[in-house]
Structure formats: C-alpha cells, structure tokens
Tab-separated table of C-alpha atoms in Angstrom:
chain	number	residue	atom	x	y	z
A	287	UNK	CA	137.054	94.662	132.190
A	288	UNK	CA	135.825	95.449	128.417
A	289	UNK	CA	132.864	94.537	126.971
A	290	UNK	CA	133.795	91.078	125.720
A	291	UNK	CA	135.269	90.333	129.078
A	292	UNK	CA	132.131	91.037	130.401
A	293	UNK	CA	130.550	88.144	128.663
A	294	UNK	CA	132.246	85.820	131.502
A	295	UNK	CA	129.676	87.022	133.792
A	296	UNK	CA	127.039	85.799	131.440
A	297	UNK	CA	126.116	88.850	129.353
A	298	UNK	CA	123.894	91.574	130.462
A	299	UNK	CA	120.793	92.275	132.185
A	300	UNK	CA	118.074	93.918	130.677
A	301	UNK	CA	116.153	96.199	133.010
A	302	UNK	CA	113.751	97.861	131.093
A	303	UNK	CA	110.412	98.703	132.725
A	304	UNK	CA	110.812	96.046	135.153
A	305	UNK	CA	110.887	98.992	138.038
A	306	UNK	CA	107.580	99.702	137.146
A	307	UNK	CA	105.595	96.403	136.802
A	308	UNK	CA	101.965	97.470	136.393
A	309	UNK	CA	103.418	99.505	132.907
A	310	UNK	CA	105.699	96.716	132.627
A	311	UNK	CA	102.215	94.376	131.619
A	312	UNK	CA	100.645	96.977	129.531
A	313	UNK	CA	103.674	97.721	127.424
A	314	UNK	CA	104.325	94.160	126.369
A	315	UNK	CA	100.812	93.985	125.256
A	316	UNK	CA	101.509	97.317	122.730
A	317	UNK	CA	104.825	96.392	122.061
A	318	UNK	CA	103.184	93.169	120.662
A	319	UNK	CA	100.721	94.813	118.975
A	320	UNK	CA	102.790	97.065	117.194
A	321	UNK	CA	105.310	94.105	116.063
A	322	UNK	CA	102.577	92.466	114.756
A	323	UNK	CA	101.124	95.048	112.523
A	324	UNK	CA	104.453	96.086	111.887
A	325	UNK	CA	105.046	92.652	109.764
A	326	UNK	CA	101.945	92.742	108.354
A	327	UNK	CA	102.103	96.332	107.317
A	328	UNK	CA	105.939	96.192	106.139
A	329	UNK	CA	105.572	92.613	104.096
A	330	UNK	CA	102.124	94.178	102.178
A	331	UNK	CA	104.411	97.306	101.340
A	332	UNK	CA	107.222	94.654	100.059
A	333	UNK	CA	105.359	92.427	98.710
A	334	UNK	CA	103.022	94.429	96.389
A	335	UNK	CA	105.413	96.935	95.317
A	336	UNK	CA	107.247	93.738	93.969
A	337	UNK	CA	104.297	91.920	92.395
A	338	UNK	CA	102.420	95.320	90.756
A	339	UNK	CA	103.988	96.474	87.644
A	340	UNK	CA	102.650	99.785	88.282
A	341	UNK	CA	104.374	100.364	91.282
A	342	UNK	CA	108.106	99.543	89.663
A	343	UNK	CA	108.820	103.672	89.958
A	344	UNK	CA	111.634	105.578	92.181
A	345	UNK	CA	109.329	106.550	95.113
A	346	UNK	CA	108.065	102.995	95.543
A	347	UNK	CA	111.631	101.483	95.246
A	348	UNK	CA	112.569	103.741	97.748
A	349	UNK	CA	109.884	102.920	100.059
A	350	UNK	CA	109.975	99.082	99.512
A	351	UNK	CA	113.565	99.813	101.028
A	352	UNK	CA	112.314	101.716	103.773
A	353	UNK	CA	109.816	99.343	104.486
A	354	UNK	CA	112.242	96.267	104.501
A	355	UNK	CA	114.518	98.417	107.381
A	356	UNK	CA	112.088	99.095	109.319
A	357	UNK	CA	110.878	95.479	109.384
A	358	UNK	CA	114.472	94.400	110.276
A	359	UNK	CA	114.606	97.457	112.624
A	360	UNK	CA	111.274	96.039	115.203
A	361	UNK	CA	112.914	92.447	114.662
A	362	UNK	CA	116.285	93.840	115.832
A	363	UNK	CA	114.424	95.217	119.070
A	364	UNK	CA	111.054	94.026	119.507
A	365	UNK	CA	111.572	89.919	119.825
A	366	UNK	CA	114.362	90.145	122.141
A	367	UNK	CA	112.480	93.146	124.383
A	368	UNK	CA	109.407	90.723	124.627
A	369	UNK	CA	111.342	88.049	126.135
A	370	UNK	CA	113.149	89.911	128.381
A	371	UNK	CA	109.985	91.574	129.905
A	372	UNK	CA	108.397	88.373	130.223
A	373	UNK	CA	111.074	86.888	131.976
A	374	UNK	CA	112.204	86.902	135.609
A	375	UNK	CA	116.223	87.254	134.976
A	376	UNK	CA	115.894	89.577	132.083
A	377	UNK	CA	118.975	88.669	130.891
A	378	UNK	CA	120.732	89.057	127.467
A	379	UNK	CA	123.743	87.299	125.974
A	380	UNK	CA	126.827	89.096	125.162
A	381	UNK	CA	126.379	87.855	121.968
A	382	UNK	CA	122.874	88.692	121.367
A	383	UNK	CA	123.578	92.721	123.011
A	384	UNK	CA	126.469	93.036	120.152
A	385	UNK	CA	124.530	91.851	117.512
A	386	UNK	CA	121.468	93.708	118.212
A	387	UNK	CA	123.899	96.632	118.626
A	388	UNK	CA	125.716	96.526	115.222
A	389	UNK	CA	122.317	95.837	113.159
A	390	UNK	CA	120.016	98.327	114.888
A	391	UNK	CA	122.850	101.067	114.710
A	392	UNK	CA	123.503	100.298	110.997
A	393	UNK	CA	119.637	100.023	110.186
A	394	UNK	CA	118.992	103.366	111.505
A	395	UNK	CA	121.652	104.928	110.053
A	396	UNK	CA	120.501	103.633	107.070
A	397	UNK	CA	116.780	105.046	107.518
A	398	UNK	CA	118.595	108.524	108.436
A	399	UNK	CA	119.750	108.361	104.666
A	400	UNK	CA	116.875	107.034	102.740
A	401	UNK	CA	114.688	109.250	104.316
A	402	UNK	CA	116.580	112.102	102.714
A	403	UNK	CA	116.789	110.591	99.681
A	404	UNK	CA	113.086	109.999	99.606
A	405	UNK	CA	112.522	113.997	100.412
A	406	UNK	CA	113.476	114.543	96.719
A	407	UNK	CA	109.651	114.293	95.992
A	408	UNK	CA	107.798	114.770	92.427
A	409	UNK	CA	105.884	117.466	93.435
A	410	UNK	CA	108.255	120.575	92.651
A	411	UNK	CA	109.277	118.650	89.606
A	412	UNK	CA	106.948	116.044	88.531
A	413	UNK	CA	107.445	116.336	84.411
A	414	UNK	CA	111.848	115.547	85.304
A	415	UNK	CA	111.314	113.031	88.507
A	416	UNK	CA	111.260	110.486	86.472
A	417	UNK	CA	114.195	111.314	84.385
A	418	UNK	CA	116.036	112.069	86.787
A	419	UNK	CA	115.757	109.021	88.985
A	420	UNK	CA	116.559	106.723	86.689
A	421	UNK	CA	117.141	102.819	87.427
A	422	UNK	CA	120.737	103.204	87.788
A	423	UNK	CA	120.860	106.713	90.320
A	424	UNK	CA	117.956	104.598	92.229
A	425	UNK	CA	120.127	101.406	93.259
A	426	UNK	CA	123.386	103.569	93.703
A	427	UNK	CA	121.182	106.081	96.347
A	428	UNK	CA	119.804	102.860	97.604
A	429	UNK	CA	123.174	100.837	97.648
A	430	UNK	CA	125.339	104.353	98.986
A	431	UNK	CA	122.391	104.165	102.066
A	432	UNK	CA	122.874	100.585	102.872
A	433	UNK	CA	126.583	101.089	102.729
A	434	UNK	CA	126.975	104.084	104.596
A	435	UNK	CA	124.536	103.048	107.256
A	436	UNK	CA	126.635	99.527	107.996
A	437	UNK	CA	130.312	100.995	107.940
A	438	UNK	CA	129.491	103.881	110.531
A	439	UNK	CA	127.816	101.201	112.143
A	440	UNK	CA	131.257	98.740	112.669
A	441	UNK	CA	132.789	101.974	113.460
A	442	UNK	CA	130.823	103.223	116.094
A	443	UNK	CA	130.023	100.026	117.779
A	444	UNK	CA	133.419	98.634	117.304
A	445	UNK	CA	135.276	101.740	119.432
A	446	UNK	CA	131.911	100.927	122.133
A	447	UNK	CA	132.043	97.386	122.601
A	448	UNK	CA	136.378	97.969	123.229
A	449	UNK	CA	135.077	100.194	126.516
A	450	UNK	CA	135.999	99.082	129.817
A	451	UNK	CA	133.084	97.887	131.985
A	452	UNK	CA	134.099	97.108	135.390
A	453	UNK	CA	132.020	94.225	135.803
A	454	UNK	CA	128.959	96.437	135.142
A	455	UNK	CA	126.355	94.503	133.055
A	456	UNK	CA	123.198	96.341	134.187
A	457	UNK	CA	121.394	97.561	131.550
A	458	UNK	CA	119.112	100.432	132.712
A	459	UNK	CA	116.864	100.385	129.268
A	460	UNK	CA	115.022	98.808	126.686
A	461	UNK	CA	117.875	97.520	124.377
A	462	UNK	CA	121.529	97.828	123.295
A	463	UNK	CA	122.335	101.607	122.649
A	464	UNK	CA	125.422	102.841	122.254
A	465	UNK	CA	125.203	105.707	124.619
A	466	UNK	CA	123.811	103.643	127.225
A	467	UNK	CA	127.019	101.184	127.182
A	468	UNK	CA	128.986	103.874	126.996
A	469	UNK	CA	127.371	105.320	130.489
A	470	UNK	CA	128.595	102.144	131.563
A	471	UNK	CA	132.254	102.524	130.864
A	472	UNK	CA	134.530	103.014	134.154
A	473	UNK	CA	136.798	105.211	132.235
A	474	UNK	CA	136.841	108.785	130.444
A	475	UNK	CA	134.640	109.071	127.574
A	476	UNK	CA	135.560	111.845	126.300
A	477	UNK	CA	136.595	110.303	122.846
A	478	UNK	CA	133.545	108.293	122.572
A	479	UNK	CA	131.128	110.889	123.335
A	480	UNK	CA	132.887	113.651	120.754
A	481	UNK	CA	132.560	110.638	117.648
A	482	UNK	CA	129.007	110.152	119.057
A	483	UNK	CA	128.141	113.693	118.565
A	484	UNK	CA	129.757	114.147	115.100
A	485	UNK	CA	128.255	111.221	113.949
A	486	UNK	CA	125.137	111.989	115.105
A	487	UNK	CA	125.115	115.706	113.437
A	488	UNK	CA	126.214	114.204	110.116
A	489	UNK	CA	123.585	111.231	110.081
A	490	UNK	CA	120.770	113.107	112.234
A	491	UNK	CA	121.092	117.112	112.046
A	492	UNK	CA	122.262	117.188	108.438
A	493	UNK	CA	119.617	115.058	107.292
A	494	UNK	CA	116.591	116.674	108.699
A	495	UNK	CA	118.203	119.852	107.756
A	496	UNK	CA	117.881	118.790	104.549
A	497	UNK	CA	114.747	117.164	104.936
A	498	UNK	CA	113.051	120.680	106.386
A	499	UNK	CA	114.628	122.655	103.201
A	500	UNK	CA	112.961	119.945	100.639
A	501	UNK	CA	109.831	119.921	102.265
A	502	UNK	CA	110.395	123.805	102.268
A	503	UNK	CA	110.814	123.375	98.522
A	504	UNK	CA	107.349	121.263	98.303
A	505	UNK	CA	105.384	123.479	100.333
A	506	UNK	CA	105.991	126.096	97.114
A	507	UNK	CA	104.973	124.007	94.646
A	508	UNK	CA	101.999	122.941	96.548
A	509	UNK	CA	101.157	126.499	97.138
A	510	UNK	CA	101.042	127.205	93.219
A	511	UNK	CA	98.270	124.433	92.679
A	512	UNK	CA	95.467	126.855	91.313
A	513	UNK	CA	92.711	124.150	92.495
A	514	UNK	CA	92.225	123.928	96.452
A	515	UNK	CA	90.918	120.558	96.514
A	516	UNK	CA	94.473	119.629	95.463
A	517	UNK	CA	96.533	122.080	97.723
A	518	UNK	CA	94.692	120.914	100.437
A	519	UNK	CA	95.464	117.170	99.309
A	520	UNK	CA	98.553	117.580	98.854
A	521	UNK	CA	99.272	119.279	102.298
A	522	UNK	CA	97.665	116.578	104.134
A	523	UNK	CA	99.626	113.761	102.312
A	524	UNK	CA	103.424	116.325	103.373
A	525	UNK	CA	102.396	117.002	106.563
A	526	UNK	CA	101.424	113.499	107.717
A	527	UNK	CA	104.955	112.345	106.065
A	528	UNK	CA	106.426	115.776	108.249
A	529	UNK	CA	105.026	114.619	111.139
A	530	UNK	CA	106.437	110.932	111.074
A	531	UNK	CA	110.049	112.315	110.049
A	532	UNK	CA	110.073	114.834	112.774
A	533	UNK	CA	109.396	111.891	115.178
A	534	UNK	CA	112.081	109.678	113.949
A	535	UNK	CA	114.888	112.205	113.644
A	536	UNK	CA	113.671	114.043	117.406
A	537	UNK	CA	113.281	110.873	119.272
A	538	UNK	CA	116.910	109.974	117.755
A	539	UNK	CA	118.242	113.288	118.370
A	540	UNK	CA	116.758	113.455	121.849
A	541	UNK	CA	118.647	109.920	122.776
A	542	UNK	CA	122.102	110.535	120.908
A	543	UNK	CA	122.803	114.031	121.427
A	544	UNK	CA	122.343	114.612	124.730
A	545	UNK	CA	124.901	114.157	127.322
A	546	UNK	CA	125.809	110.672	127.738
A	547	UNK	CA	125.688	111.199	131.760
A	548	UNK	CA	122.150	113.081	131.473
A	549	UNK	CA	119.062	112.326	134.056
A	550	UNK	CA	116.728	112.013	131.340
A	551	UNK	CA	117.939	107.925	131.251
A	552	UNK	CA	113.760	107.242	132.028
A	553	UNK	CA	112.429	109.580	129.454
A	554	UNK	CA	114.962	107.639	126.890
A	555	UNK	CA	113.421	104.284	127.462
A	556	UNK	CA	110.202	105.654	126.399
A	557	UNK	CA	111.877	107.584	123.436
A	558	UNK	CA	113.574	104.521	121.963
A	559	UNK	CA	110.241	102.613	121.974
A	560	UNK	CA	109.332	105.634	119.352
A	561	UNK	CA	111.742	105.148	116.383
A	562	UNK	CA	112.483	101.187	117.348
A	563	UNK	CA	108.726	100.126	117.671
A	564	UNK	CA	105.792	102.961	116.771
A	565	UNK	CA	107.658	104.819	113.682
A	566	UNK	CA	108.550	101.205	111.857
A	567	UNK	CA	104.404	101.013	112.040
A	568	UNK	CA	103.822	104.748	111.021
A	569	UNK	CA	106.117	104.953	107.914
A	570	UNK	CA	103.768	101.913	105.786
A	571	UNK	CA	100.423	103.716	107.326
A	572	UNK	CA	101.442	106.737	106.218
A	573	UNK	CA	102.940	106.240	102.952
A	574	UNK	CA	101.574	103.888	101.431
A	575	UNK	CA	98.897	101.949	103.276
A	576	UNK	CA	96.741	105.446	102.395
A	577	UNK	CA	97.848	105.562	98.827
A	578	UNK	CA	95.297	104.898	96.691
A	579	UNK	CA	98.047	103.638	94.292
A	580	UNK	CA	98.866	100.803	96.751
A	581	UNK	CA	95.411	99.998	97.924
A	582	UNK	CA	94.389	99.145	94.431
A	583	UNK	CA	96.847	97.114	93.324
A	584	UNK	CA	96.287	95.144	97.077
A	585	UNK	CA	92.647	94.950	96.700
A	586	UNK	CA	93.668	93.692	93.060
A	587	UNK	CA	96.159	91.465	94.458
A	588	UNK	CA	93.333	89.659	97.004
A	589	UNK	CA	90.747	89.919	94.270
A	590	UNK	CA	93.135	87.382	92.202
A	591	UNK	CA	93.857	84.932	94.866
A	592	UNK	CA	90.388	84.735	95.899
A	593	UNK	CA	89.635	83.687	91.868
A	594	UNK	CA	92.424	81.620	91.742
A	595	UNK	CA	90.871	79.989	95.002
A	596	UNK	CA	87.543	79.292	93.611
A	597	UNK	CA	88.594	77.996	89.703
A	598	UNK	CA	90.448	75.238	91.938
C-alpha cells in the first residue's frame, strides 16, 4: 500500500510528544510562543524593509526573503503541530501530510541557498558590494533560490510519497519529514536513502562549506580594522549570525544525514523543533531586529502613525 493508498485509512497519525504528556503541555505553550513572535518578528522585517527607502539595498532584499521563508516555514509546521497536540486523535489528513511535506522541504531548501548567498557580506569588500550586487544579480540569486529549493522539493517528495506503506500511518514525530516516511516504507530503501544523502550534501554540506570559507574570508577583513571598538563590533554582529547558521545547517544535517533506520528517532523530534520553530525566530532577532539600521526606520515608522493618529 503506497502513500496515497494510505489515505483510505484516513491519513496519518501524528504522535509527537504525546508519549510524554507533562512535556507534551509545556511545549505547546513555547511552540506558541515562538509562532507568535515569529509573525511579529518576520512581518516587521517585511514590512519595513518594504516601506524604508533606505533599506532598498542587496543585504536587506536578501533578508526580506529570508524573513518571508521562514514565516511560511513556522506556518508550514507550527499551526498544524498545535492542533495535533491539543487533540486526542492527533490525526493528519493525507492531504494536509503531502502538502506540508512538499512546502516545508522546498522552503528549506530554499533557506539552505539564500543563506549562502547572504554569506557574500560587505565587509571584505564594502567599496564593490554594491556594484556588484546589482538589482538584476539580486532577483536572479533570489529567483535561482526559490527555484532550486521547489524543484528538488517535487523531486524528493514525489519518489517519497510513491513508497509503499503497508498500512502504516503512525507517525512517530512532530511533522511530515521525508526520512521519517521513508522509515515507514515496507520495502528496500536503498534508492531513497542514496538521493537523500546526495541531496542533502549538495543543499546542506556544500552550503555551510561555503558558508565557513566566507565567514573565513570576513574574519580577515575584520581582523585588519585598526580601531578595536569596531573589530570587536564587528565580531559580535558574525558570530551571532555564525551561531544561528551553524544551528540551522546541524540540526538539518543531524535529521537528514543520518541513517534513516537510526535510534536517535527521539532526539530528532526535538531537533526539528530547532530549524522549523526556534531558528525562523532567531534569523529576524539576529539580523535585523539588532540593527540599528532597522530599528530606526521602525521607531520612524511608529513615530508616523502615531502623528498621523493624532492630526485625525
């Protein structure tokens, strides 16, 4: 029985954290917490990087981008986790499992590349940064992301969901992963597992390869700043931005490349709440939210709506 034969038996059941009830309770209450400053975070990012003129440069295009994924990212995940915690079947619709499958895979993917393309940073060349990312290279690194991310995604998913299932329709996780419904095939693997693991070294080793060798890069220029005020500035703004890629990509890493039959199937629950739920909250705190570039043109931003407010 394949996957879409499986939704005859009324999709699939969602076990999550339901084996643990006590952590069950305080996790929705995070996860909820997170989603919510997650909007709020993301749509301030969007929104005034679209309204300030001064923000209309490469590094906020970029981020407004990275900020509108990882909005659709928690939405992807977060919604349907909440209601399947809260609930005493803890089922999910065929439907809804493929859905959330193809979008999360393809808006991940998609992060995978942006974040590279956001390593290129201004600091080892800040007089040609702006020459170099023109308009034009912007929205065809922006548009190559997007693509890239969605057509692995129809690829990957489509050779999952074509997986015999057996009748199996337990879930033993958070949300619909790729290598957890391919743990629940009732046939050899072996194909799907090898295409998981290139895929995953081309969108998740390659890139934080990368990644490491730019912020390699950085950490020289930073090092010839003559004033230490500024080095140590500067450091503080890479490594916080190191710390949140080296969370994303290892989290990811940790869940895709290890065996698909590995005991660790616990440990990943808890890893995928890292780059579905926390990191989507972590990239506008970090980035921009501390930016005193973006908290200007927001306190400028409130400072005009609360005139506007009191002339009517």
């Amino acid at each position: 029985m394949s996957m879409e034969q499986n939704s005859s038996l009324g999709g699939f059941i969602l076990l999550g954290f339901s084996d643990k009830p006590q952590l069950e309770i305080i996790l929705f209450v995070l996860i909820l917490v997170f989603y919510i400053l997650n909007l709020v975070g993301n749509m301030t990012i969007i929104l005034v990087s679209s309204i300030d003129p001064r923000l209309h440069t490469p590094m906020y295009f970029f981020l407004t981008n990275l900020s509108f994924v990882d909005l659709c990212l928690t939405t992807t995940v977060a919604p349907q986790l909440l209601l399947t915690m809260r609930s005493k079947e803890k089922t999910m619709s065929y439907i809804g499992c493929v859905a959330q499958l193809y979008v999360a895979v393809g808006l991940g993917s998609t992060e995978c590349i942006l974040l590279v393309v956001m390593a290129y940073d201004p600091v080892c060349r800040p007089l040609h940064y702006a020459v170099i990312m023109h308009p034009q290279l912007c929205l065809s690194l922006a548009a190559t992301a997007w693509l890239s991310g969605f057509v692995i995604s129809v690829i990957q998913c489509s050779l999952t969901i074509q997986l015999p299932m057996c009748g199996h329709n337990q879930l033993d996780h958070i949300c619909c992963e790729v290598p957890v419904l391919i743990r629940l095939a009732c046939v050899d693997t072996t194909f799907n597992e090898a295409e998981l693991f290139v895929v995953s070294v081309v969108f998740l080793i390659l890139p934080v390869s990368l990644i490491l060798v730019s912020y390699g890069y950085i950490a020289q220029a930073i090092l010839r700043i003559k004033s230490a005020s500024g080095r140590h500035k500067a450091f503080g703004t890479c490594s916080s931005h190191l710390v949140v890629v080296i969370i994303f990509y290892g989290t990811i890493i940790f869940m895709y490349l290890q065996p698909v039959k590995s005991k660790f199937k616990d440990q990943g629950k808890f890893v995928s709440l890292f780059y579905t739920v926390v990191t989507p909250l972590l990239n506008p705190l970090i980035y921009t939210l501390r930016n005193k570039d973006v908290k200007g043109a927001l306190r400028k931003l409130v400072l005009e709506k609360i005139l506007v407010s009191e002339k009517l």
